[in-house]
Coordinates of C-alpha atoms in Angstrom, one line a residue:
Chain A
M15 CA 105.4 159.4 128.9
L16 CA 106.0 159.6 132.6
E17 CA 105.3 155.9 133.0
L18 CA 107.9 154.9 130.4
T19 CA 110.9 156.5 132.1
E20 CA 109.8 155.2 135.4
R21 CA 109.5 151.7 134.2
T22 CA 113.0 151.6 132.7
A23 CA 114.6 153.2 135.7
P24 CA 114.6 150.8 138.6
E25 CA 116.3 147.7 137.1
P26 CA 119.1 147.1 139.6
L27 CA 122.6 146.5 138.2
G28 CA 124.0 143.0 139.0
G29 CA 121.5 142.2 141.6
H30 CA 123.6 142.4 144.8
R31 CA 120.7 142.0 147.2
P32 CA 118.8 138.8 146.5
P33 CA 116.6 139.1 149.6
G34 CA 115.4 142.5 148.3
R35 CA 114.5 140.9 145.0
I36 CA 112.3 138.3 146.7
V37 CA 110.6 141.1 148.6
D38 CA 110.1 142.9 145.3
R39 CA 108.6 139.9 143.7
T40 CA 106.3 139.1 146.6
F41 CA 105.1 142.7 146.8
R42 CA 104.4 142.8 143.1
A43 CA 102.5 139.6 143.2
L44 CA 100.4 140.9 146.2
A45 CA 99.6 144.1 144.3
A46 CA 98.7 142.1 141.2
T47 CA 96.4 140.0 143.3
G48 CA 94.6 143.1 144.6
G49 CA 94.0 144.2 141.1
A50 CA 93.0 140.8 139.8
L51 CA 90.4 140.5 142.5
V52 CA 88.1 142.9 140.6
L53 CA 88.0 140.5 137.7
V54 CA 87.5 137.5 140.0
I55 CA 84.6 139.1 141.8
L56 CA 82.8 140.3 138.7
A57 CA 83.1 136.9 137.1
A58 CA 82.0 135.2 140.4
I59 CA 78.9 137.5 140.6
L60 CA 77.9 136.5 137.1
V61 CA 78.5 132.7 137.6
T62 CA 77.0 132.3 141.1
T63 CA 73.9 134.4 140.6
T64 CA 73.1 132.9 137.2
R65 CA 73.6 129.4 138.5
N66 CA 71.2 130.1 141.5
A67 CA 68.7 131.8 139.2
W68 CA 68.8 128.9 136.7
P69 CA 65.8 126.9 138.1
A70 CA 63.6 130.0 137.5
F71 CA 65.0 130.6 134.0
A72 CA 64.6 126.9 133.1
D73 CA 61.1 126.7 134.6
Q74 CA 59.7 129.9 133.1
G75 CA 61.6 130.0 129.9
L76 CA 61.3 133.3 128.0
T77 CA 58.1 134.1 129.8
F78 CA 60.3 135.1 132.7
F79 CA 61.1 138.3 130.8
T80 CA 57.9 138.6 128.6
S81 CA 55.1 137.8 131.0
S82 CA 53.7 140.3 133.5
T83 CA 52.0 137.6 135.6
W84 CA 53.7 137.3 139.0
D85 CA 51.8 134.8 141.0
V86 CA 53.8 133.2 143.8
V87 CA 51.1 130.7 144.8
Q88 CA 50.7 129.4 141.2
G89 CA 54.5 129.5 140.6
T90 CA 54.2 131.9 137.7
F91 CA 57.1 134.3 137.7
G92 CA 56.9 136.9 134.9
T93 CA 58.9 140.0 135.5
L94 CA 57.8 142.3 132.7
A95 CA 55.8 144.6 135.1
F96 CA 58.8 145.1 137.2
S97 CA 61.1 145.8 134.3
Y98 CA 58.5 148.3 133.1
G99 CA 58.4 150.0 136.5
T100 CA 62.2 150.2 136.6
L101 CA 62.3 151.8 133.1
V102 CA 59.5 154.3 133.8
I103 CA 60.9 155.6 137.1
S104 CA 64.4 155.8 135.6
V105 CA 63.1 157.8 132.6
I106 CA 61.2 160.2 134.9
A107 CA 64.4 160.6 137.0
L108 CA 66.5 161.4 133.9
L109 CA 64.0 163.8 132.5
I110 CA 64.1 165.8 135.8
A111 CA 67.7 165.3 136.8
V112 CA 69.5 165.8 133.5
P113 CA 68.4 169.5 132.8
V114 CA 68.9 170.3 136.5
S115 CA 72.3 168.7 136.6
L116 CA 73.4 170.5 133.4
G117 CA 72.3 173.8 135.0
V118 CA 74.1 173.1 138.2
A119 CA 77.3 172.0 136.3
L120 CA 77.2 175.3 134.3
F121 CA 76.4 177.2 137.5
V122 CA 79.6 175.8 139.0
T123 CA 81.9 176.1 136.0
E124 CA 80.6 179.4 134.4
L125 CA 78.9 181.5 137.1
V126 CA 80.4 180.8 140.6
P127 CA 83.6 182.7 141.4
V128 CA 86.6 180.4 141.7
R129 CA 86.9 180.9 145.4
A130 CA 83.3 179.8 146.1
R131 CA 83.5 176.8 143.8
R132 CA 84.8 174.4 146.4
A133 CA 81.9 175.3 148.7
V134 CA 79.2 174.7 146.0
V135 CA 80.8 171.4 145.0
F136 CA 80.8 170.4 148.6
V137 CA 77.1 171.0 148.9
I138 CA 76.3 168.8 145.9
D139 CA 78.7 166.1 147.2
L140 CA 76.8 166.2 150.5
L141 CA 73.7 165.1 148.6
A142 CA 75.7 162.1 147.3
A143 CA 76.7 161.3 150.9
I144 CA 73.2 160.9 152.2
P145 CA 72.4 157.1 152.4
S146 CA 69.7 155.9 150.1
V147 CA 67.7 154.6 153.0
V148 CA 67.4 158.1 154.4
F149 CA 66.1 159.3 151.1
G150 CA 63.6 156.5 151.4
L151 CA 62.6 157.3 154.9
W152 CA 62.0 161.0 154.0
G153 CA 60.2 159.9 150.9
I154 CA 57.8 157.5 152.5
L155 CA 57.0 159.6 155.7
V156 CA 57.2 163.2 154.4
L157 CA 57.3 163.5 150.6
A158 CA 54.7 160.8 149.6
P159 CA 51.9 162.0 151.9
A160 CA 52.7 165.7 150.9
L161 CA 52.5 164.9 147.2
T162 CA 49.1 163.1 147.3
G163 CA 47.2 166.4 147.3
T164 CA 49.5 167.9 144.6
Y165 CA 48.9 164.9 142.4
T166 CA 45.2 165.3 142.8
S167 CA 45.2 168.9 141.8
V168 CA 47.6 168.3 138.9
A169 CA 45.4 165.4 137.6
D170 CA 42.3 167.6 137.8
A171 CA 44.1 170.4 136.0
V172 CA 45.2 168.3 133.0
D173 CA 42.1 166.1 132.9
G174 CA 40.9 165.7 129.3
V175 CA 44.2 166.9 127.8
P176 CA 45.4 164.1 125.4
L177 CA 48.5 162.2 126.6
L178 CA 49.2 164.4 129.6
G179 CA 45.7 163.7 130.9
T180 CA 46.6 160.0 131.0
L181 CA 50.2 160.3 132.2
L182 CA 49.5 162.7 135.0
S183 CA 46.6 160.8 136.5
G184 CA 46.1 157.9 138.9
D185 CA 43.6 155.1 139.3
P186 CA 43.6 155.6 142.3
I187 CA 46.1 158.4 142.9
S188 CA 48.7 157.4 145.4
G189 CA 51.5 159.3 147.1
R190 CA 53.6 156.1 146.7
S191 CA 53.8 156.0 143.0
F192 CA 55.9 155.7 139.9
F193 CA 56.2 159.5 139.9
T194 CA 57.3 159.8 143.5
A195 CA 59.9 157.1 143.0
G196 CA 61.1 158.9 139.9
L197 CA 61.3 162.2 141.8
I198 CA 63.4 160.6 144.6
L199 CA 65.7 159.0 142.1
A200 CA 66.1 162.3 140.3
I201 CA 67.4 163.9 143.6
M202 CA 69.7 160.9 144.1
I203 CA 71.3 160.8 140.7
T204 CA 71.8 164.6 140.3
P205 CA 75.2 164.6 142.1
I206 CA 76.7 161.9 139.7
V207 CA 75.3 163.5 136.5
T208 CA 76.5 166.9 137.8
S209 CA 80.0 165.8 138.6
V210 CA 80.6 164.0 135.3
T211 CA 79.3 166.9 133.2
R212 CA 81.1 169.4 135.4
E213 CA 84.3 167.7 134.7
T214 CA 83.8 167.7 131.0
F215 CA 82.8 171.4 131.0
A216 CA 86.0 172.2 132.9
T217 CA 88.1 170.7 130.0
V218 CA 86.8 173.2 127.4
P219 CA 89.8 175.1 126.3
R220 CA 90.0 178.7 127.7
A221 CA 90.9 180.0 124.3
Q222 CA 87.6 178.8 122.7
K223 CA 85.5 180.3 125.4
D224 CA 87.4 183.6 125.4
G225 CA 87.3 183.6 121.6
A226 CA 83.5 183.4 121.6
L227 CA 83.2 186.1 124.1
A228 CA 85.6 188.3 122.2
L229 CA 83.4 187.9 119.1
G230 CA 80.6 189.5 121.1
A231 CA 78.8 186.4 122.1
T232 CA 76.8 186.6 125.3
R233 CA 77.7 184.1 128.0
W234 CA 74.8 181.8 127.0
E235 CA 75.8 182.0 123.4
M236 CA 79.4 181.2 124.4
I237 CA 78.1 178.1 126.3
R238 CA 75.9 177.0 123.4
G239 CA 78.6 177.6 120.8
A240 CA 81.8 176.6 122.6
V241 CA 81.0 174.6 125.8
F242 CA 78.2 172.2 124.6
P243 CA 79.7 171.0 121.3
H244 CA 83.0 170.3 123.1
S245 CA 81.2 168.4 125.9
R246 CA 78.7 166.2 124.0
S247 CA 80.2 162.9 124.9
G248 CA 80.7 163.9 128.5
I249 CA 77.0 164.7 128.7
V250 CA 76.1 161.4 127.1
A251 CA 78.3 159.6 129.6
G252 CA 76.8 161.5 132.5
V253 CA 73.3 160.6 131.4
L254 CA 74.2 157.0 131.0
L255 CA 75.9 156.7 134.4
G256 CA 72.8 158.4 136.0
F257 CA 70.6 155.9 134.2
G258 CA 72.7 153.0 135.5
R259 CA 72.4 154.4 139.0
A260 CA 68.7 154.8 138.7
I261 CA 68.1 151.3 137.5
G262 CA 70.1 149.8 140.4
E263 CA 68.9 152.0 143.2
T264 CA 67.0 149.8 145.5
I265 CA 66.1 150.9 149.0
A266 CA 64.6 154.3 148.4
V267 CA 62.5 153.0 145.5
A268 CA 61.4 150.0 147.6
L269 CA 60.0 152.4 150.2
V270 CA 58.2 154.9 147.9
I271 CA 57.0 153.0 144.8
G272 CA 54.0 151.4 146.5
S273 CA 54.7 147.7 145.7
S274 CA 51.9 147.1 143.3
P275 CA 53.0 145.5 140.0
Q276 CA 51.1 146.9 137.1
I277 CA 51.8 148.1 133.6
T278 CA 50.0 151.4 133.2
A279 CA 50.6 154.8 131.7
R280 CA 49.2 156.5 134.8
L281 CA 52.2 157.8 136.6
F282 CA 50.4 158.6 139.8
N283 CA 49.6 154.9 140.3
S284 CA 51.5 152.7 142.6
G285 CA 54.0 150.4 140.8
D286 CA 56.9 148.2 141.4
A287 CA 60.5 147.8 140.2
L288 CA 63.0 145.0 139.8
S289 CA 65.3 146.1 142.7
A290 CA 62.4 147.0 145.0
V291 CA 60.8 143.6 144.5
I292 CA 64.0 141.8 145.4
A293 CA 64.4 143.9 148.6
N294 CA 60.8 143.5 149.7
Q295 CA 60.2 139.9 148.9
F296 CA 63.5 138.0 149.2
G297 CA 63.2 137.4 153.0
E298 CA 60.1 135.3 152.6
S299 CA 61.2 133.4 149.4
T300 CA 62.2 129.8 148.8
G301 CA 62.8 127.5 145.9
T302 CA 61.9 128.7 142.5
Y303 CA 60.4 131.9 144.0
Q304 CA 63.9 132.7 145.3
A305 CA 65.5 131.7 142.1
A306 CA 63.2 134.1 140.2
L307 CA 64.2 136.9 142.5
I308 CA 67.9 136.1 142.0
G309 CA 67.1 136.0 138.3
M310 CA 65.9 139.6 138.5
G311 CA 69.2 140.4 140.1
V312 CA 71.0 138.9 137.1
L313 CA 68.8 141.0 134.8
L314 CA 69.7 144.1 136.8
F315 CA 73.4 143.2 136.9
A316 CA 73.4 142.7 133.1
L317 CA 71.6 145.9 132.4
T318 CA 73.9 148.1 134.6
L319 CA 77.0 146.3 133.3
V320 CA 76.1 147.1 129.7
I321 CA 75.1 150.7 130.5
S322 CA 78.2 151.5 132.5
M323 CA 80.5 149.8 129.9
I324 CA 79.0 152.0 127.2
A325 CA 79.3 155.1 129.5
R326 CA 83.0 154.3 130.4
G327 CA 83.7 153.6 126.7
V328 CA 82.3 157.0 125.7
I329 CA 84.3 158.8 128.4
H330 CA 87.6 157.0 127.4
R331 CA 87.1 157.9 123.8
A332 CA 86.4 161.5 124.7
E333 CA 89.5 161.6 126.9
R334 CA 91.7 160.2 124.1
R335 CA 90.3 162.8 121.7
I336 CA 90.9 165.7 124.1
G337 CA 94.3 164.3 124.9
S338 CA 95.4 164.1 121.3
A339 CA 93.9 167.5 120.5
S340 CA 95.9 169.3 123.2
A341 CA 99.1 167.4 122.5
Chain B
M28 CA 87.7 172.5 116.6
S29 CA 84.1 173.2 116.8
A30 CA 82.7 176.3 115.2
V31 CA 81.6 179.1 117.4
T32 CA 78.3 180.4 116.2
V33 CA 77.7 184.1 116.9
P34 CA 75.2 186.3 115.2
A35 CA 77.0 188.3 112.6
R36 CA 75.5 191.7 113.4
S37 CA 76.3 193.3 116.7
S38 CA 75.9 197.0 117.2
L39 CA 76.3 199.4 120.0
T40 CA 72.7 200.6 120.0
R41 CA 70.5 197.9 121.2
S42 CA 68.4 196.6 118.4
S43 CA 65.5 194.3 119.1
A44 CA 67.7 191.3 118.1
S45 CA 70.3 192.3 120.6
R46 CA 67.7 192.8 123.3
R47 CA 66.4 189.3 122.5
R48 CA 69.9 187.9 122.8
H49 CA 70.6 189.5 126.1
A50 CA 67.2 188.4 127.4
A51 CA 68.0 184.9 126.4
N52 CA 71.3 185.2 128.1
H53 CA 69.8 186.4 131.4
L54 CA 67.1 183.8 131.3
A55 CA 69.7 181.0 130.8
L56 CA 71.9 182.3 133.6
A57 CA 68.9 182.7 135.9
L58 CA 67.9 179.1 135.1
M59 CA 71.4 177.9 136.2
V60 CA 70.9 179.6 139.6
V61 CA 67.4 178.1 139.8
A62 CA 68.9 174.6 139.1
F63 CA 71.3 175.0 142.0
I64 CA 68.5 176.2 144.3
V65 CA 66.3 173.3 143.2
T66 CA 69.1 170.9 144.1
V67 CA 69.8 172.4 147.5
I68 CA 66.1 172.5 148.6
P69 CA 65.7 168.7 149.0
L70 CA 69.1 168.5 150.6
A71 CA 68.1 171.1 153.2
L72 CA 64.6 169.5 153.7
I73 CA 66.0 166.0 154.2
L74 CA 68.8 167.1 156.6
G75 CA 66.3 169.3 158.4
Y76 CA 63.7 166.6 158.9
V77 CA 66.4 164.1 160.0
V78 CA 67.8 166.5 162.6
V79 CA 64.5 167.8 164.0
R80 CA 62.7 164.5 164.1
G81 CA 65.8 162.6 165.2
M82 CA 66.6 165.0 168.0
R83 CA 63.2 164.2 169.6
V84 CA 64.3 160.7 170.5
M85 CA 68.1 161.2 170.6
S86 CA 69.7 160.4 173.9
W87 CA 72.4 158.3 175.3
S88 CA 69.9 155.6 176.2
F89 CA 68.5 155.6 172.6
L90 CA 72.1 154.9 171.4
T91 CA 72.6 152.1 173.8
S92 CA 69.2 150.4 174.6
D93 CA 67.9 147.3 172.9
I94 CA 65.4 147.4 170.1
P95 CA 61.9 146.5 171.3
I96 CA 60.8 143.0 170.4
V97 CA 57.3 144.1 169.5
S98 CA 58.2 146.4 166.6
R99 CA 55.1 148.7 167.1
A100 CA 56.0 149.5 170.7
P101 CA 57.3 153.0 171.5
G102 CA 60.6 153.7 173.3
G103 CA 63.6 151.5 173.2
G104 CA 66.7 152.3 171.3
M105 CA 69.1 151.4 168.6
G106 CA 72.1 150.0 170.6
P107 CA 72.3 146.7 168.6
A108 CA 72.2 148.6 165.3
V109 CA 74.9 151.1 166.3
V110 CA 77.2 148.2 167.3
G111 CA 76.3 146.3 164.2
T112 CA 76.9 149.2 161.8
L113 CA 80.3 149.9 163.4
L114 CA 81.4 146.3 163.6
I115 CA 80.3 145.3 160.0
T116 CA 81.6 148.5 158.4
G117 CA 84.8 148.2 160.3
A118 CA 85.3 144.6 159.2
A119 CA 84.5 145.5 155.6
A120 CA 87.1 148.3 155.7
L121 CA 89.7 145.9 157.2
M122 CA 89.2 143.6 154.2
A123 CA 88.7 146.2 151.4
V124 CA 91.3 148.9 152.3
P125 CA 94.5 146.8 152.1
L126 CA 93.4 144.9 149.0
G127 CA 92.1 148.1 147.4
V128 CA 95.3 150.0 148.1
L129 CA 97.4 147.1 146.7
G130 CA 95.2 147.0 143.6
G131 CA 95.7 150.7 143.1
I132 CA 99.5 150.3 143.5
Y133 CA 99.4 147.5 140.9
L134 CA 97.5 149.7 138.4
H135 CA 99.8 152.7 138.7
E136 CA 103.2 151.4 139.8
Y137 CA 103.3 148.0 137.9
G138 CA 100.5 147.8 135.4
G139 CA 100.5 151.3 133.8
P140 CA 99.6 151.2 130.2
T141 CA 99.7 147.4 129.8
T142 CA 96.6 145.7 128.4
R143 CA 96.1 143.7 131.6
A144 CA 96.1 146.9 133.7
R145 CA 93.8 148.7 131.3
V146 CA 91.3 145.8 131.5
I147 CA 91.4 145.8 135.3
R148 CA 91.1 149.6 135.4
F149 CA 88.1 149.5 133.1
L150 CA 86.5 146.6 135.2
A151 CA 87.1 148.5 138.4
E152 CA 85.2 151.5 137.0
V153 CA 82.4 149.2 135.8
M154 CA 82.3 147.4 139.2
T155 CA 81.6 150.8 140.9
G156 CA 78.3 150.7 139.0
V157 CA 77.1 147.3 140.2
P158 CA 73.9 147.8 142.1
S159 CA 74.4 147.2 145.8
I160 CA 71.4 144.8 145.9
V161 CA 73.3 142.6 143.4
M162 CA 76.3 142.5 145.8
G163 CA 73.9 141.3 148.5
L164 CA 72.6 138.5 146.2
F165 CA 76.2 137.6 145.3
I166 CA 77.2 137.1 148.9
Y167 CA 73.9 135.4 149.7
T168 CA 74.6 132.8 146.9
T169 CA 78.3 132.3 147.7
W170 CA 78.5 132.7 151.4
V171 CA 75.2 132.7 153.2
L172 CA 73.9 129.5 151.5
A173 CA 77.0 127.7 152.7
F174 CA 77.8 129.3 156.1
G175 CA 74.6 131.0 157.1
V176 CA 73.9 134.7 157.9
S177 CA 76.3 136.7 160.1
G178 CA 77.7 140.1 160.4
F179 CA 80.7 138.9 158.5
A180 CA 78.6 138.0 155.5
G181 CA 77.3 141.6 155.5
A182 CA 80.9 142.9 155.8
L183 CA 81.9 140.8 152.7
A184 CA 79.2 142.4 150.7
L185 CA 80.2 145.9 151.8
A186 CA 83.9 145.1 151.1
C187 CA 83.0 144.2 147.5
L188 CA 81.3 147.5 147.1
M189 CA 84.2 149.5 148.6
L190 CA 87.0 147.6 146.8
P191 CA 86.7 149.3 143.3
V192 CA 86.3 152.7 144.8
I193 CA 89.5 152.4 146.9
I194 CA 91.4 151.0 143.9
R195 CA 90.4 154.0 141.8
T196 CA 91.2 156.6 144.5
T197 CA 94.6 155.0 145.3
E198 CA 95.6 155.0 141.6
E199 CA 94.5 158.6 141.2
M200 CA 96.5 159.7 144.3
L201 CA 99.6 157.8 143.3
R202 CA 99.4 159.6 139.9
L203 CA 99.9 162.9 141.8
V204 CA 103.3 161.8 143.4
P205 CA 106.0 163.4 141.3
L206 CA 108.3 161.1 139.3
D207 CA 111.5 162.6 140.7
Q208 CA 110.7 161.4 144.2
R209 CA 110.7 157.8 142.9
Q210 CA 113.9 158.5 140.9
S211 CA 115.7 159.9 143.9
A212 CA 114.8 156.8 145.9
Y213 CA 116.1 154.6 143.1
A214 CA 119.3 156.7 142.8
L215 CA 119.9 156.1 146.4
G216 CA 119.7 152.3 145.8
G217 CA 116.2 151.8 146.8
R218 CA 114.3 148.8 145.4
R219 CA 110.9 148.9 143.8
A220 CA 108.9 147.6 146.8
G221 CA 110.8 149.6 149.3
T222 CA 110.5 152.8 147.3
I223 CA 106.7 152.3 146.9
V224 CA 106.1 151.6 150.6
R225 CA 108.5 154.2 152.1
V226 CA 108.5 157.0 149.6
V227 CA 105.5 156.9 147.2
L228 CA 102.8 155.7 149.6
P229 CA 103.6 158.2 152.4
A230 CA 103.5 161.0 149.8
A231 CA 100.1 159.9 148.6
A232 CA 98.7 158.9 152.0
P233 CA 96.6 162.0 152.8
G234 CA 94.7 161.6 149.5
I235 CA 94.3 157.9 149.9
I236 CA 93.1 158.2 153.5
S237 CA 90.5 160.8 152.5
G238 CA 89.2 158.6 149.6
V239 CA 89.1 155.6 151.9
L240 CA 87.1 157.5 154.5
L241 CA 84.6 158.6 151.9
A242 CA 84.2 155.0 150.8
I243 CA 83.7 153.8 154.4
A244 CA 81.1 156.6 154.9
R245 CA 79.2 155.3 151.8
A246 CA 79.4 151.7 152.9
A247 CA 78.1 152.6 156.4
G248 CA 74.9 153.8 154.9
E249 CA 74.3 150.8 152.6
T250 CA 71.1 148.8 153.2
A251 CA 70.4 146.6 150.3
P252 CA 73.5 144.4 150.6
L253 CA 72.8 143.7 154.3
L254 CA 69.1 142.8 154.1
F255 CA 69.5 139.1 153.5
T256 CA 73.1 138.6 154.6
I257 CA 72.7 139.7 158.3
L258 CA 68.9 139.6 158.7
T259 CA 68.0 141.4 162.0
V260 CA 68.2 141.0 165.8
N261 CA 66.9 143.0 168.7
T262 CA 69.9 142.6 171.1
V263 CA 73.6 143.4 170.7
N264 CA 75.5 140.7 168.8
T265 CA 79.2 141.3 169.0
D266 CA 80.1 138.0 167.4
L267 CA 80.8 138.9 163.9
F268 CA 81.0 135.3 162.6
N269 CA 77.9 133.8 164.3
G270 CA 74.2 134.5 164.2
A271 CA 72.1 137.3 162.8
N272 CA 73.1 140.9 163.3
T273 CA 71.6 144.3 162.5
A274 CA 72.6 147.7 161.3
L275 CA 71.2 151.3 161.5
S276 CA 70.3 151.3 157.8
V277 CA 68.4 148.0 158.1
Q278 CA 66.5 149.3 161.1
I279 CA 65.6 152.5 159.2
F280 CA 64.3 150.4 156.3
R281 CA 62.2 148.1 158.6
N282 CA 60.8 150.8 160.8
A283 CA 60.0 153.3 158.0
Q284 CA 57.4 150.8 156.7
Q285 CA 55.6 150.7 160.0
V286 CA 52.4 152.8 160.4
F287 CA 52.9 153.2 164.2
P288 CA 54.6 156.4 165.6
G289 CA 57.0 154.4 167.9
P290 CA 58.9 152.6 165.1
Q291 CA 58.8 155.8 162.9
E292 CA 60.4 157.8 165.7
R293 CA 63.1 155.1 166.1
A294 CA 63.7 155.3 162.3
W295 CA 64.3 159.1 162.5
G296 CA 66.6 158.6 165.4
A297 CA 68.5 155.9 163.6
A298 CA 68.7 158.1 160.5
L299 CA 70.2 160.9 162.6
T300 CA 72.7 158.5 164.1
L301 CA 73.6 157.2 160.7
I302 CA 73.9 160.7 159.2
G303 CA 76.1 161.6 162.2
I304 CA 78.5 158.7 161.5
V305 CA 78.6 159.5 157.7
V306 CA 79.1 163.3 158.4
V307 CA 82.0 162.6 160.8
F308 CA 83.8 160.4 158.3
T309 CA 83.1 162.9 155.4
V310 CA 84.2 165.9 157.3
I311 CA 87.5 164.2 158.4
A312 CA 88.1 163.2 154.8
R313 CA 87.4 166.8 153.6
A314 CA 89.7 168.2 156.2
I315 CA 92.5 165.9 155.3
S316 CA 92.2 166.6 151.6
A317 CA 91.9 170.4 152.2
V318 CA 95.1 170.4 154.3
F319 CA 96.8 168.2 151.7
S320 CA 95.9 170.4 148.8
R321 CA 97.0 173.6 150.6
K322 CA 100.4 171.9 151.2
H323 CA 100.4 170.9 147.6
H324 CA 100.0 174.5 146.3
A325 CA 102.5 176.0 148.7

């Protein structure tokens, strides 16, 4: 309702100062251009990348998406192994990052005293401020070599166990693997998942939380009974945004995934992912090869677009619901 | 309203059920603390490694010397990359900041609840999720194929990444400016544009500046959009519009993949330099918003 009064207020009476009106109009047009640019750029991304990827789409047909044969010399460009890698590392990242992020968000909203809250949030934001290439540098030179030994002992420990014995194994075991990439991604998406869920937790009405505590609930029961049901859509949105980030993240993944396209359930094997392949191979590519790499960019763009649209949609719906409930 | 589920029976003497409930409570609270610690450990490790390993090569000459032509050679510096990062990020900010602030002004001061503004607001949010490598491909297909690689092409890609962030922050900050400030300006005969520029914007400036600095800090660390738009060089190229260029992030990426100690050391040094730049911008942004929020509460 703020906007309404504001919009009706400034119509000048009579219009005594025509030059001012021209300035007004120009400024408004400029501002509208700034806003419209978003639409123009998004449309341009879609059109130009699709057009440049077209030779590959036309040449490979559906096998571009369904084949896992990537042979530059033969001119066969199937991207399934890369899509598989992207999916696997994103799922690993979410499985680790979501519980941790929920814990951190609860820690900030329910445990930390108000005065220290700003400091804790600052620390988490600091993690978001570290450039992805620095995560990659640390991942390839420190984390990956350190994990090789751990992977070997874990694989030995679960050897023979159905499912786990396959998942947590390698053939051969490599420090640069699906799992390392997933781990690095988990660290990288924790800040965004935390901040989205933290914001929804903060909107839980005080009265509901106090009510639960007054009924004799422990703090954890209060969180399960009052905070979680209220925040379901916020959590879903946070998970989706984290998923979108994980899919699009490039440089860190390119450094630690090991660049070996294969579809395997063994998570300690080297793999490859859509974004990483573009980053690692684009420089040497020409013709259909380059078109295929751009095509993978189109695929990434479409995936992240759909995911973030759903996520934003969920957030907006939740905001409207909360807004109408408190009104 | 959602139902609050609480076990019906609760007595003063601790029954086994009650003990179980409190044990579960303590376990859950402990796990929250553990989650925070688990998050802080990688942060501390990464920053620790970058500082310790980076300091081994850090010196004035590291920041100013050329990059060795033979990449496996030890020594040399990151001069061209420092210049490239500052130049390219600066140019990106020069393009994205005015346009982004204007976009934010449109959304809050003119668009408001109209369908057109709602669509743009939604798309700006969606655009913040576009992977940075896709921005690189976009500038490659629209600019580099026509005009060749240059620092400016990289700046264009970074500007595209910064734009939606700046639009969103500006709108959020304008929302905080009280309505009566605008009404007072109108009552004094101020026009729309004049009121926005002289009254509303100055009031929101600290918040906008802080958001803009955070966006610049993020852009300075981006690698993927620069890989095929600026390529790489070993000597300083101050010409933004001609020839290949380089940046700290790109150098870290290239050198991290080398097995020789020389380039790896340069990668750590470049990482320390980059983190230094990012931290300076982030801290200034935090300081501005802290001062601003204190003033706001007073």
